[in-house]
Structures are given as structure tokens and as C-alpha cells.
Coordinates of C-alpha atoms in Angstrom, one line a residue:
Q24 CA 8.0 49.0 -21.5
G25 CA 5.2 48.2 -24.4
K26 CA 2.6 48.3 -22.1
I27 CA 0.0 51.0 -21.6
S28 CA -3.0 51.0 -19.2
A29 CA -5.6 53.9 -18.8
T30 CA -9.0 54.1 -17.1
V31 CA -11.8 56.1 -19.2
K32 CA -14.8 58.0 -17.4
M33 CA -17.7 58.4 -19.9
E34 CA -20.5 60.8 -19.2
I35 CA -23.5 61.0 -22.2
P36 CA -26.7 62.7 -20.9
A37 CA -28.5 61.3 -24.0
L38 CA -28.0 58.6 -26.6
P39 CA -30.9 57.4 -29.1
Q40 CA -31.2 53.7 -29.1
E41 CA -30.7 54.0 -32.8
R42 CA -27.0 55.3 -32.5
I43 CA -25.7 52.3 -30.4
K44 CA -24.6 50.7 -33.7
D45 CA -22.4 53.6 -34.5
I46 CA -20.6 52.8 -31.2
W47 CA -20.9 49.0 -30.9
P48 CA -17.5 47.2 -30.4
A49 CA -16.3 45.3 -33.5
V50 CA -15.2 42.8 -31.3
L51 CA -19.0 41.9 -30.7
H52 CA -20.1 41.7 -34.5
G53 CA -22.1 38.7 -35.4
E54 CA -23.0 38.0 -31.7
P55 CA -25.6 36.7 -30.6
I56 CA -25.9 39.5 -27.9
E57 CA -25.7 42.2 -30.9
E58 CA -29.0 40.9 -32.5
W59 CA -30.2 41.5 -28.7
L60 CA -29.1 45.1 -27.9
L61 CA -29.6 46.6 -31.5
E62 CA -32.6 44.8 -32.8
R63 CA -34.4 43.5 -29.9
L64 CA -34.3 46.6 -27.6
T65 CA -34.8 49.4 -30.1
K66 CA -36.4 53.0 -30.2
G67 CA -36.4 55.5 -27.1
S68 CA -33.2 56.3 -25.9
I69 CA -30.4 55.4 -22.9
D70 CA -29.8 58.8 -21.0
N71 CA -28.0 59.8 -17.9
I72 CA -25.0 57.3 -19.0
H73 CA -22.3 56.9 -16.6
A74 CA -19.5 54.8 -17.6
A75 CA -15.8 53.7 -16.8
F76 CA -13.7 51.0 -18.2
T77 CA -10.1 50.4 -18.6
I78 CA -7.9 50.1 -22.0
D79 CA -5.1 48.0 -21.7
A80 CA -2.7 48.2 -24.7
A81 CA 0.8 45.9 -25.5
K82 CA 3.1 46.2 -28.0
S83 CA 4.5 43.1 -29.7
G84 CA 7.0 43.9 -32.5
E85 CA 5.9 46.6 -34.5
S86 CA 1.8 46.0 -33.4
W87 CA -0.2 47.2 -30.5
T88 CA -3.4 44.5 -29.0
T89 CA -5.6 46.4 -27.0
D90 CA -8.0 44.8 -23.9
V91 CA -11.0 46.8 -23.0
T92 CA -12.2 45.4 -19.3
G93 CA -14.6 46.3 -16.4
I94 CA -17.1 48.0 -18.1
P95 CA -19.4 49.2 -15.4
S96 CA -22.0 51.7 -16.2
E97 CA -25.3 53.1 -15.0
F98 CA -28.1 54.8 -17.3
D99 CA -32.2 55.7 -17.5
V100 CA -33.7 54.1 -20.3
S101 CA -37.1 56.2 -21.7
G102 CA -39.5 54.9 -24.4
M103 CA -37.7 51.7 -25.3
R104 CA -39.3 48.8 -26.9
V105 CA -38.4 45.4 -25.9
D106 CA -39.2 42.7 -28.4
Y107 CA -38.5 39.6 -26.1
R108 CA -39.6 37.0 -28.4
A109 CA -42.3 37.3 -31.2
P110 CA -45.3 36.5 -31.6
L111 CA -45.6 37.5 -28.0
M112 CA -46.7 41.7 -27.9
P113 CA -43.5 43.7 -27.0
A114 CA -43.6 46.0 -24.2
E115 CA -43.5 49.8 -25.7
N116 CA -42.6 52.9 -24.0
T117 CA -40.4 51.1 -21.5
F118 CA -39.2 53.5 -18.7
G119 CA -36.6 52.6 -16.1
H120 CA -32.8 52.1 -15.1
G121 CA -30.2 50.0 -16.5
V122 CA -26.9 48.4 -14.6
F123 CA -24.0 47.1 -16.7
A124 CA -21.7 45.1 -14.4
N125 CA -19.8 41.7 -14.3
D126 CA -21.1 41.3 -18.0
V127 CA -24.4 41.3 -16.8
L128 CA -26.9 44.0 -18.1
K129 CA -30.1 44.5 -16.2
I130 CA -33.1 46.8 -16.6
A131 CA -35.3 47.4 -14.0
I132 CA -38.4 48.4 -15.7
D133 CA -40.6 51.1 -13.7
S134 CA -43.3 51.3 -16.4
A135 CA -44.4 50.0 -19.9
T136 CA -47.2 49.0 -22.1
V137 CA -48.0 45.5 -23.7
G138 CA -50.8 46.0 -26.2
D139 CA -53.2 48.0 -24.2
M140 CA -52.2 46.3 -20.7
S141 CA -50.2 48.2 -18.4
V142 CA -46.6 46.9 -17.2
T143 CA -46.5 48.4 -13.5
G144 CA -42.7 46.8 -12.7
G145 CA -40.4 44.1 -14.3
E146 CA -36.8 43.5 -14.8
V147 CA -34.7 42.4 -18.1
S148 CA -31.4 40.8 -17.3
I149 CA -29.0 39.2 -19.5
D150 CA -25.8 37.8 -19.1
N151 CA -22.7 36.7 -20.7
I152 CA -23.0 39.9 -22.8
S153 CA -19.1 39.8 -24.1
S154 CA -18.2 36.4 -23.5
D155 CA -17.9 33.7 -26.0
E156 CA -20.2 31.6 -24.1
V157 CA -24.2 31.4 -24.7
G158 CA -26.1 33.8 -22.7
N159 CA -29.3 33.8 -20.9
A160 CA -32.1 36.1 -21.1
K161 CA -34.9 36.7 -18.4
I162 CA -37.7 39.2 -19.3
S163 CA -40.3 39.6 -16.0
V164 CA -43.0 41.9 -16.1
V165 CA -46.1 42.6 -14.1
L166 CA -49.4 43.4 -16.0
K167 CA -52.8 44.7 -15.1
A168 CA -55.3 44.4 -17.8
A169 CA -58.3 43.5 -18.8
L170 CA -59.4 39.9 -19.0
P171 CA -60.0 40.1 -23.1
S172 CA -56.3 41.6 -23.2
L173 CA -54.7 39.2 -21.3
F174 CA -56.4 36.4 -22.9
K175 CA -55.2 37.8 -26.5
F176 CA -51.3 38.0 -24.8
I177 CA -51.5 34.2 -23.8
E178 CA -53.0 32.8 -26.7
S179 CA -49.8 33.7 -28.8
E180 CA -47.1 31.3 -28.7
P181 CA -44.9 30.0 -26.7
I182 CA -47.4 30.1 -24.4
G183 CA -50.4 29.2 -26.7
M184 CA -53.5 29.2 -24.0
K185 CA -55.9 29.4 -26.6
G186 CA -59.4 30.1 -26.3
E187 CA -60.6 27.2 -28.3
K188 CA -58.7 24.8 -26.4
L189 CA -59.8 25.7 -23.4
G190 CA -63.7 25.9 -24.5
L191 CA -64.0 29.4 -23.8
D192 CA -65.1 32.3 -26.2
T193 CA -61.9 34.7 -24.9
K194 CA -63.6 38.0 -26.8
N195 CA -66.7 38.0 -24.6
V196 CA -64.8 37.1 -21.4
K197 CA -64.9 40.0 -18.9
G198 CA -63.1 41.0 -15.6
D199 CA -59.7 42.4 -14.2
A200 CA -56.2 40.9 -14.1
A201 CA -53.0 41.3 -12.5
L202 CA -50.3 39.0 -13.7
D203 CA -46.9 38.3 -13.1
V204 CA -44.8 36.9 -16.6
E205 CA -41.6 35.4 -16.8
V206 CA -40.2 34.5 -20.2
S207 CA -36.8 32.7 -20.2
F208 CA -34.5 31.6 -22.8
P209 CA -30.5 31.6 -24.2
T210 CA -29.5 33.9 -26.1
L211 CA -29.1 32.2 -29.4
R212 CA -29.5 33.9 -32.8
D213 CA -31.9 31.1 -34.0
L214 CA -33.8 29.9 -31.0
P215 CA -35.9 26.7 -31.1
K216 CA -39.5 27.0 -29.3
D217 CA -38.5 24.5 -26.8
E218 CA -36.1 26.7 -25.5
V219 CA -38.3 29.3 -24.5
K220 CA -39.8 29.0 -20.7
V221 CA -42.7 31.1 -20.1
K222 CA -44.7 31.0 -16.4
A223 CA -47.2 33.3 -15.5
V224 CA -49.2 33.7 -12.4
G225 CA -52.0 35.9 -11.2
T226 CA -55.1 36.9 -10.0
L227 CA -58.5 37.4 -11.8
N228 CA -61.3 39.6 -10.3
N229 CA -64.8 40.4 -11.6
V230 CA -64.8 37.5 -13.7
L231 CA -67.3 36.3 -16.3
L232 CA -66.5 33.3 -18.7
P233 CA -69.3 32.5 -20.4
D234 CA -71.0 29.1 -21.4
V235 CA -68.5 27.3 -19.2
V236 CA -70.7 24.4 -18.7
N237 CA -73.4 23.8 -21.3
T238 CA -74.8 27.4 -21.3
L239 CA -73.8 28.2 -17.5
D240 CA -71.6 31.2 -16.9
L241 CA -69.0 31.3 -14.2
T242 CA -68.7 34.3 -12.5
G243 CA -67.0 35.9 -9.6
G244 CA -63.5 35.9 -7.9
P245 CA -60.8 36.1 -6.9
M246 CA -59.4 33.4 -8.9
K247 CA -55.9 32.3 -9.2
L248 CA -54.4 31.6 -12.5
T249 CA -51.4 29.6 -13.0
V250 CA -49.2 29.0 -16.6
A251 CA -46.3 26.9 -16.5
E252 CA -44.6 23.9 -17.7
G253 CA -47.4 23.2 -20.4
K254 CA -50.0 23.2 -18.0
A255 CA -53.0 26.4 -17.0
L256 CA -54.7 26.2 -13.7
L257 CA -57.5 27.9 -12.5
S258 CA -58.4 28.0 -8.8
G259 CA -60.9 30.0 -6.5
D260 CA -64.3 31.0 -5.5
G261 CA -66.9 32.1 -7.7
K262 CA -70.3 31.5 -9.2
L263 CA -71.9 29.0 -11.6
D264 CA -75.3 30.1 -12.7
G265 CA -75.5 32.3 -9.9
R266 CA -74.4 29.5 -7.5
P267 CA -71.4 29.8 -4.9
V268 CA -69.1 27.2 -6.4
K269 CA -65.1 26.4 -5.3
I270 CA -63.5 25.5 -8.4
D271 CA -59.8 23.9 -9.5
W272 CA -59.7 23.8 -13.2
E273 CA -56.8 22.1 -14.7
Q274 CA -55.8 22.3 -18.7
F275 CA -52.9 20.9 -20.8
L276 CA -51.8 23.1 -23.3
E277 CA -50.6 20.4 -25.8
S278 CA -52.5 17.3 -24.8
D279 CA -51.0 14.8 -27.3
G280 CA -48.8 12.3 -25.1
K281 CA -51.0 13.4 -21.9
P282 CA -53.2 11.3 -19.9
Y283 CA -56.0 13.6 -20.5
D284 CA -56.8 16.6 -21.5
S285 CA -58.6 18.6 -19.0
K286 CA -59.8 18.2 -15.1
I287 CA -62.4 20.3 -13.3
K288 CA -63.1 19.5 -9.8
A289 CA -65.9 21.5 -8.2
Q290 CA -68.0 21.8 -5.1
L291 CA -71.6 23.6 -5.1
D292 CA -75.3 23.0 -4.1
A293 CA -77.1 21.8 -7.2
D294 CA -81.0 22.3 -6.5
R295 CA -83.6 21.0 -9.3
D296 CA -83.2 23.8 -11.5
L297 CA -79.3 23.5 -11.9
R298 CA -79.7 19.6 -11.9
G299 CA -81.9 20.4 -15.1
K300 CA -79.5 22.6 -16.9
L301 CA -76.6 20.1 -16.1
N302 CA -78.6 17.4 -17.5
I303 CA -78.9 15.5 -14.3
G304 CA -82.3 14.5 -14.2
L305 CA -83.2 12.5 -11.1
D306 CA -86.5 14.2 -10.3
D307 CA -88.0 10.8 -10.1
W308 CA -85.6 10.0 -7.0
L309 CA -84.7 13.5 -5.4
E310 CA -86.4 16.6 -4.2
G311 CA -84.4 19.6 -2.7
T312 CA -80.8 20.9 -3.0
V313 CA -78.1 18.5 -2.9
P314 CA -74.4 19.6 -1.9
V315 CA -72.1 17.8 -4.6
K316 CA -68.4 17.3 -5.3
V317 CA -68.1 16.7 -9.1
D318 CA -64.8 15.2 -10.5
Y319 CA -64.8 15.8 -14.4
T320 CA -61.8 14.8 -16.5
E321 CA -62.0 15.3 -20.3
Y322 CA -59.6 13.0 -22.7
Q323 CA -58.8 13.1 -26.4
G324 CA -61.4 12.4 -28.8
G325 CA -64.2 13.9 -26.7
R326 CA -64.8 11.6 -24.0
G327 CA -65.3 12.3 -20.8
E328 CA -66.0 11.0 -17.2
V329 CA -67.8 12.7 -14.3
R330 CA -67.7 11.6 -10.8
V331 CA -70.0 12.5 -8.6
E332 CA -70.6 12.4 -4.7
G333 CA -73.6 14.0 -3.3
N334 CA -74.6 14.7 0.5
L335 CA -78.2 13.4 0.5
K336 CA -79.0 14.9 4.1
P337 CA -80.8 18.1 3.3
A338 CA -82.7 16.2 0.4
T339 CA -85.7 14.1 -0.1
V340 CA -84.9 10.7 -1.7
K341 CA -87.7 8.7 -3.0
V342 CA -87.4 5.1 -4.2
M343 CA -91.2 4.5 -5.2
P344 CA -90.9 0.9 -6.4
F345 CA -89.9 -0.1 -2.8
E346 CA -92.2 2.7 -1.6
Y347 CA -89.0 4.2 0.4
S348 CA -88.7 7.9 1.0
K349 CA -85.9 9.5 3.3
P350 CA -86.9 12.6 4.9
P351 CA -84.5 15.7 4.9
G352 CA -82.5 15.6 8.1
V353 CA -81.2 11.9 7.5
D354 CA -78.1 11.1 6.3
G355 CA -77.2 9.6 3.0
V356 CA -74.6 10.1 0.3
V357 CA -75.1 9.1 -3.8
T358 CA -72.2 8.4 -5.7
C359 CA -72.2 7.7 -9.4
T360 CA -70.1 8.2 -12.5
A361 CA -71.6 9.5 -16.1
I362 CA -69.6 8.5 -19.0
L363 CA -69.8 11.4 -21.8
Q364 CA -69.1 11.8 -25.7
K365 CA -68.7 15.5 -26.6
G366 CA -70.8 16.8 -23.6
A367 CA -73.8 14.0 -24.0
V368 CA -74.3 11.6 -21.2
Q369 CA -73.9 8.3 -22.8
E370 CA -73.8 6.0 -19.6
I371 CA -74.5 6.3 -16.0
K372 CA -72.7 3.4 -14.2
D373 CA -71.6 2.6 -10.1
L374 CA -74.9 4.5 -8.9
N375 CA -74.9 4.1 -4.9

């Protein structure tokens, strides 16, 4: 009747990734997905392939047309390289299990490396494999790394969380990190930078961030790090120059057109020595330790504004011109705003 239909089952014990191009369907030549599956997924091999598909052929005149449908398959991935988006470091030595069904390719990652970081899990998902429509790719990995390695990874575009922007010497930071990273984008051959979406959420422990404020180090943890939608957020408990501090730090990765560069909110006890290191003298007015809340905003051009609120109850307050002294134990609050330029205090205003 001019029609033939056949179901084909195929099993392949091992197929080197470099050989996939030899069996690549002609109908997919030149498609964006070809770049992804033949160029961005490289090295290693695909093992234990189990596939099934249906071939339908129809005769029209003296010629035949064929169509291949329903190609579900399962396979293992061994030692593969996943180059998801340069200049981000690729995943190397990737091991996992893949499934192709309903025109969606998914690879569950069991283990891999990114630079000198360990990948303990993740997934690669690409849809519209054989469709004329543009597909979407999403790569998620769970990273465990030393903090310098993590900063090296997230400094690359499209994340772009550079140390100089944060005011950090990332080569001298210390600590451990566990981070969930997700990169998603359409499978276009010429991919615009702004089409790449990156989100990273994780925890930092045993942290040492040198010279975070003047020459004072931020240490401790755990601290939560979130990078998403053009901002980096760091929050948690630590120590500033050895004193307990609760900190919330917000930094725009690109501040052009934004209302500010960064914001830091901190709560800590400021003794005389710490106040001196922070260039907050007040020795003629205060004796003792003052619990303070600090709200620091930095703007473009190096201008900064620090709003300080201090609880004076544990301190002695002296107003010598009026021969007044408040002893410890008596309630009191001090608030002021400091205007800074490139870290130097230019003005103290609204002192109450």
C-alpha cells in the first residue's frame, strides 16, 4: 500500500563522544542543538545505550519519504566535558545517567570537577532537541570548594562577581564553600550575554575575608551567599577584628543606573579599640563598650553614608562643657550620620 512502519531497538555498550558525529541525523545538521551535543558536550563516552524508535516510510510516485518518531533512550555518561558557557569553567570528568524522551535530553550528574572544585551532583537539561523551535538549556551543579577557587569561578562572565568590585583581595581569602549554581539560556548559536541567566546560592564556612573594613578582617560563619539578578548578597554571623558581628551585605555587580553600589548592615559591640580602628573617635564623650547598629551605603564616585545607632546604656557618656556625666546602667541612645569620600570621614551630621 506504499507505507512501511518498523520499530527498531538498539543497544550499544560504549560509544565515544567523538563518534556521535558519524551517526548524527542529516536533518539536524546546522541546527543550534548540533553545536550543543557535538561541540559543547565533548570527550568521554556514552555507555550502555538502550534506544528504540519507529521508522515510517511512505511512497510517493517513484520516491520514498521517511520519518523517525519516538526515540526514547537511556544511557550512562563517562568522563564527559560539559562546556556550558565560556568563559565559565566547564565541567570535566562528568559521570552520570542520561534519558532522552519527548524531545528532551536530561543528564543527571553524579560527579564531575570544575577547575579544582568538586561537583557532587547536578543536571543538564535541553529541550526541543529535534524541533524547529529554539530550545532551552539549564545546567545545575552542586559545588564544594575552597573559597579562593569559588571566587575564581564566579569572577568570570556572565556572573562577573569580581574581587575589585567587592573590595576584596580574593587571592587571600580563606574558607570553605558549598554552592548550588544554575545556568540557563536558549540554545541559540550566537547567544547574547543578557540571555544567560545565572543563579548561585550557598553557604560559606571558616571564612577569612581580609581588610573588609579598613584593615579589619571578617571571619567565621556560616554565611549565606546568593548571586542572582545582578546582585550578590552575603549574610550571617561572624567576627570583625575578633568581635562578634551580624552582617548583611548587598552588592550590585554592575551599578550603572542603580541607586547605589553596595549596602552593609551590621550589628556589633564597639569598644574603644574598635572605634579607633573604625576612625570613630568620641573618646572625649564615651567610655566603655557601645552596642551599635551600622547602616553603610556606598554610591558611585566613592561617596558613602554611614548611619549609626548606639545603645549607651552600658557606657559612660561625658559632656564636659556642661559638667554632665551619664553612668553605666542608665538608658541612652546616640544616632548620627557620617558622610565619607573614598573611605575618609568628611562630615558628621544629625548627631543626637
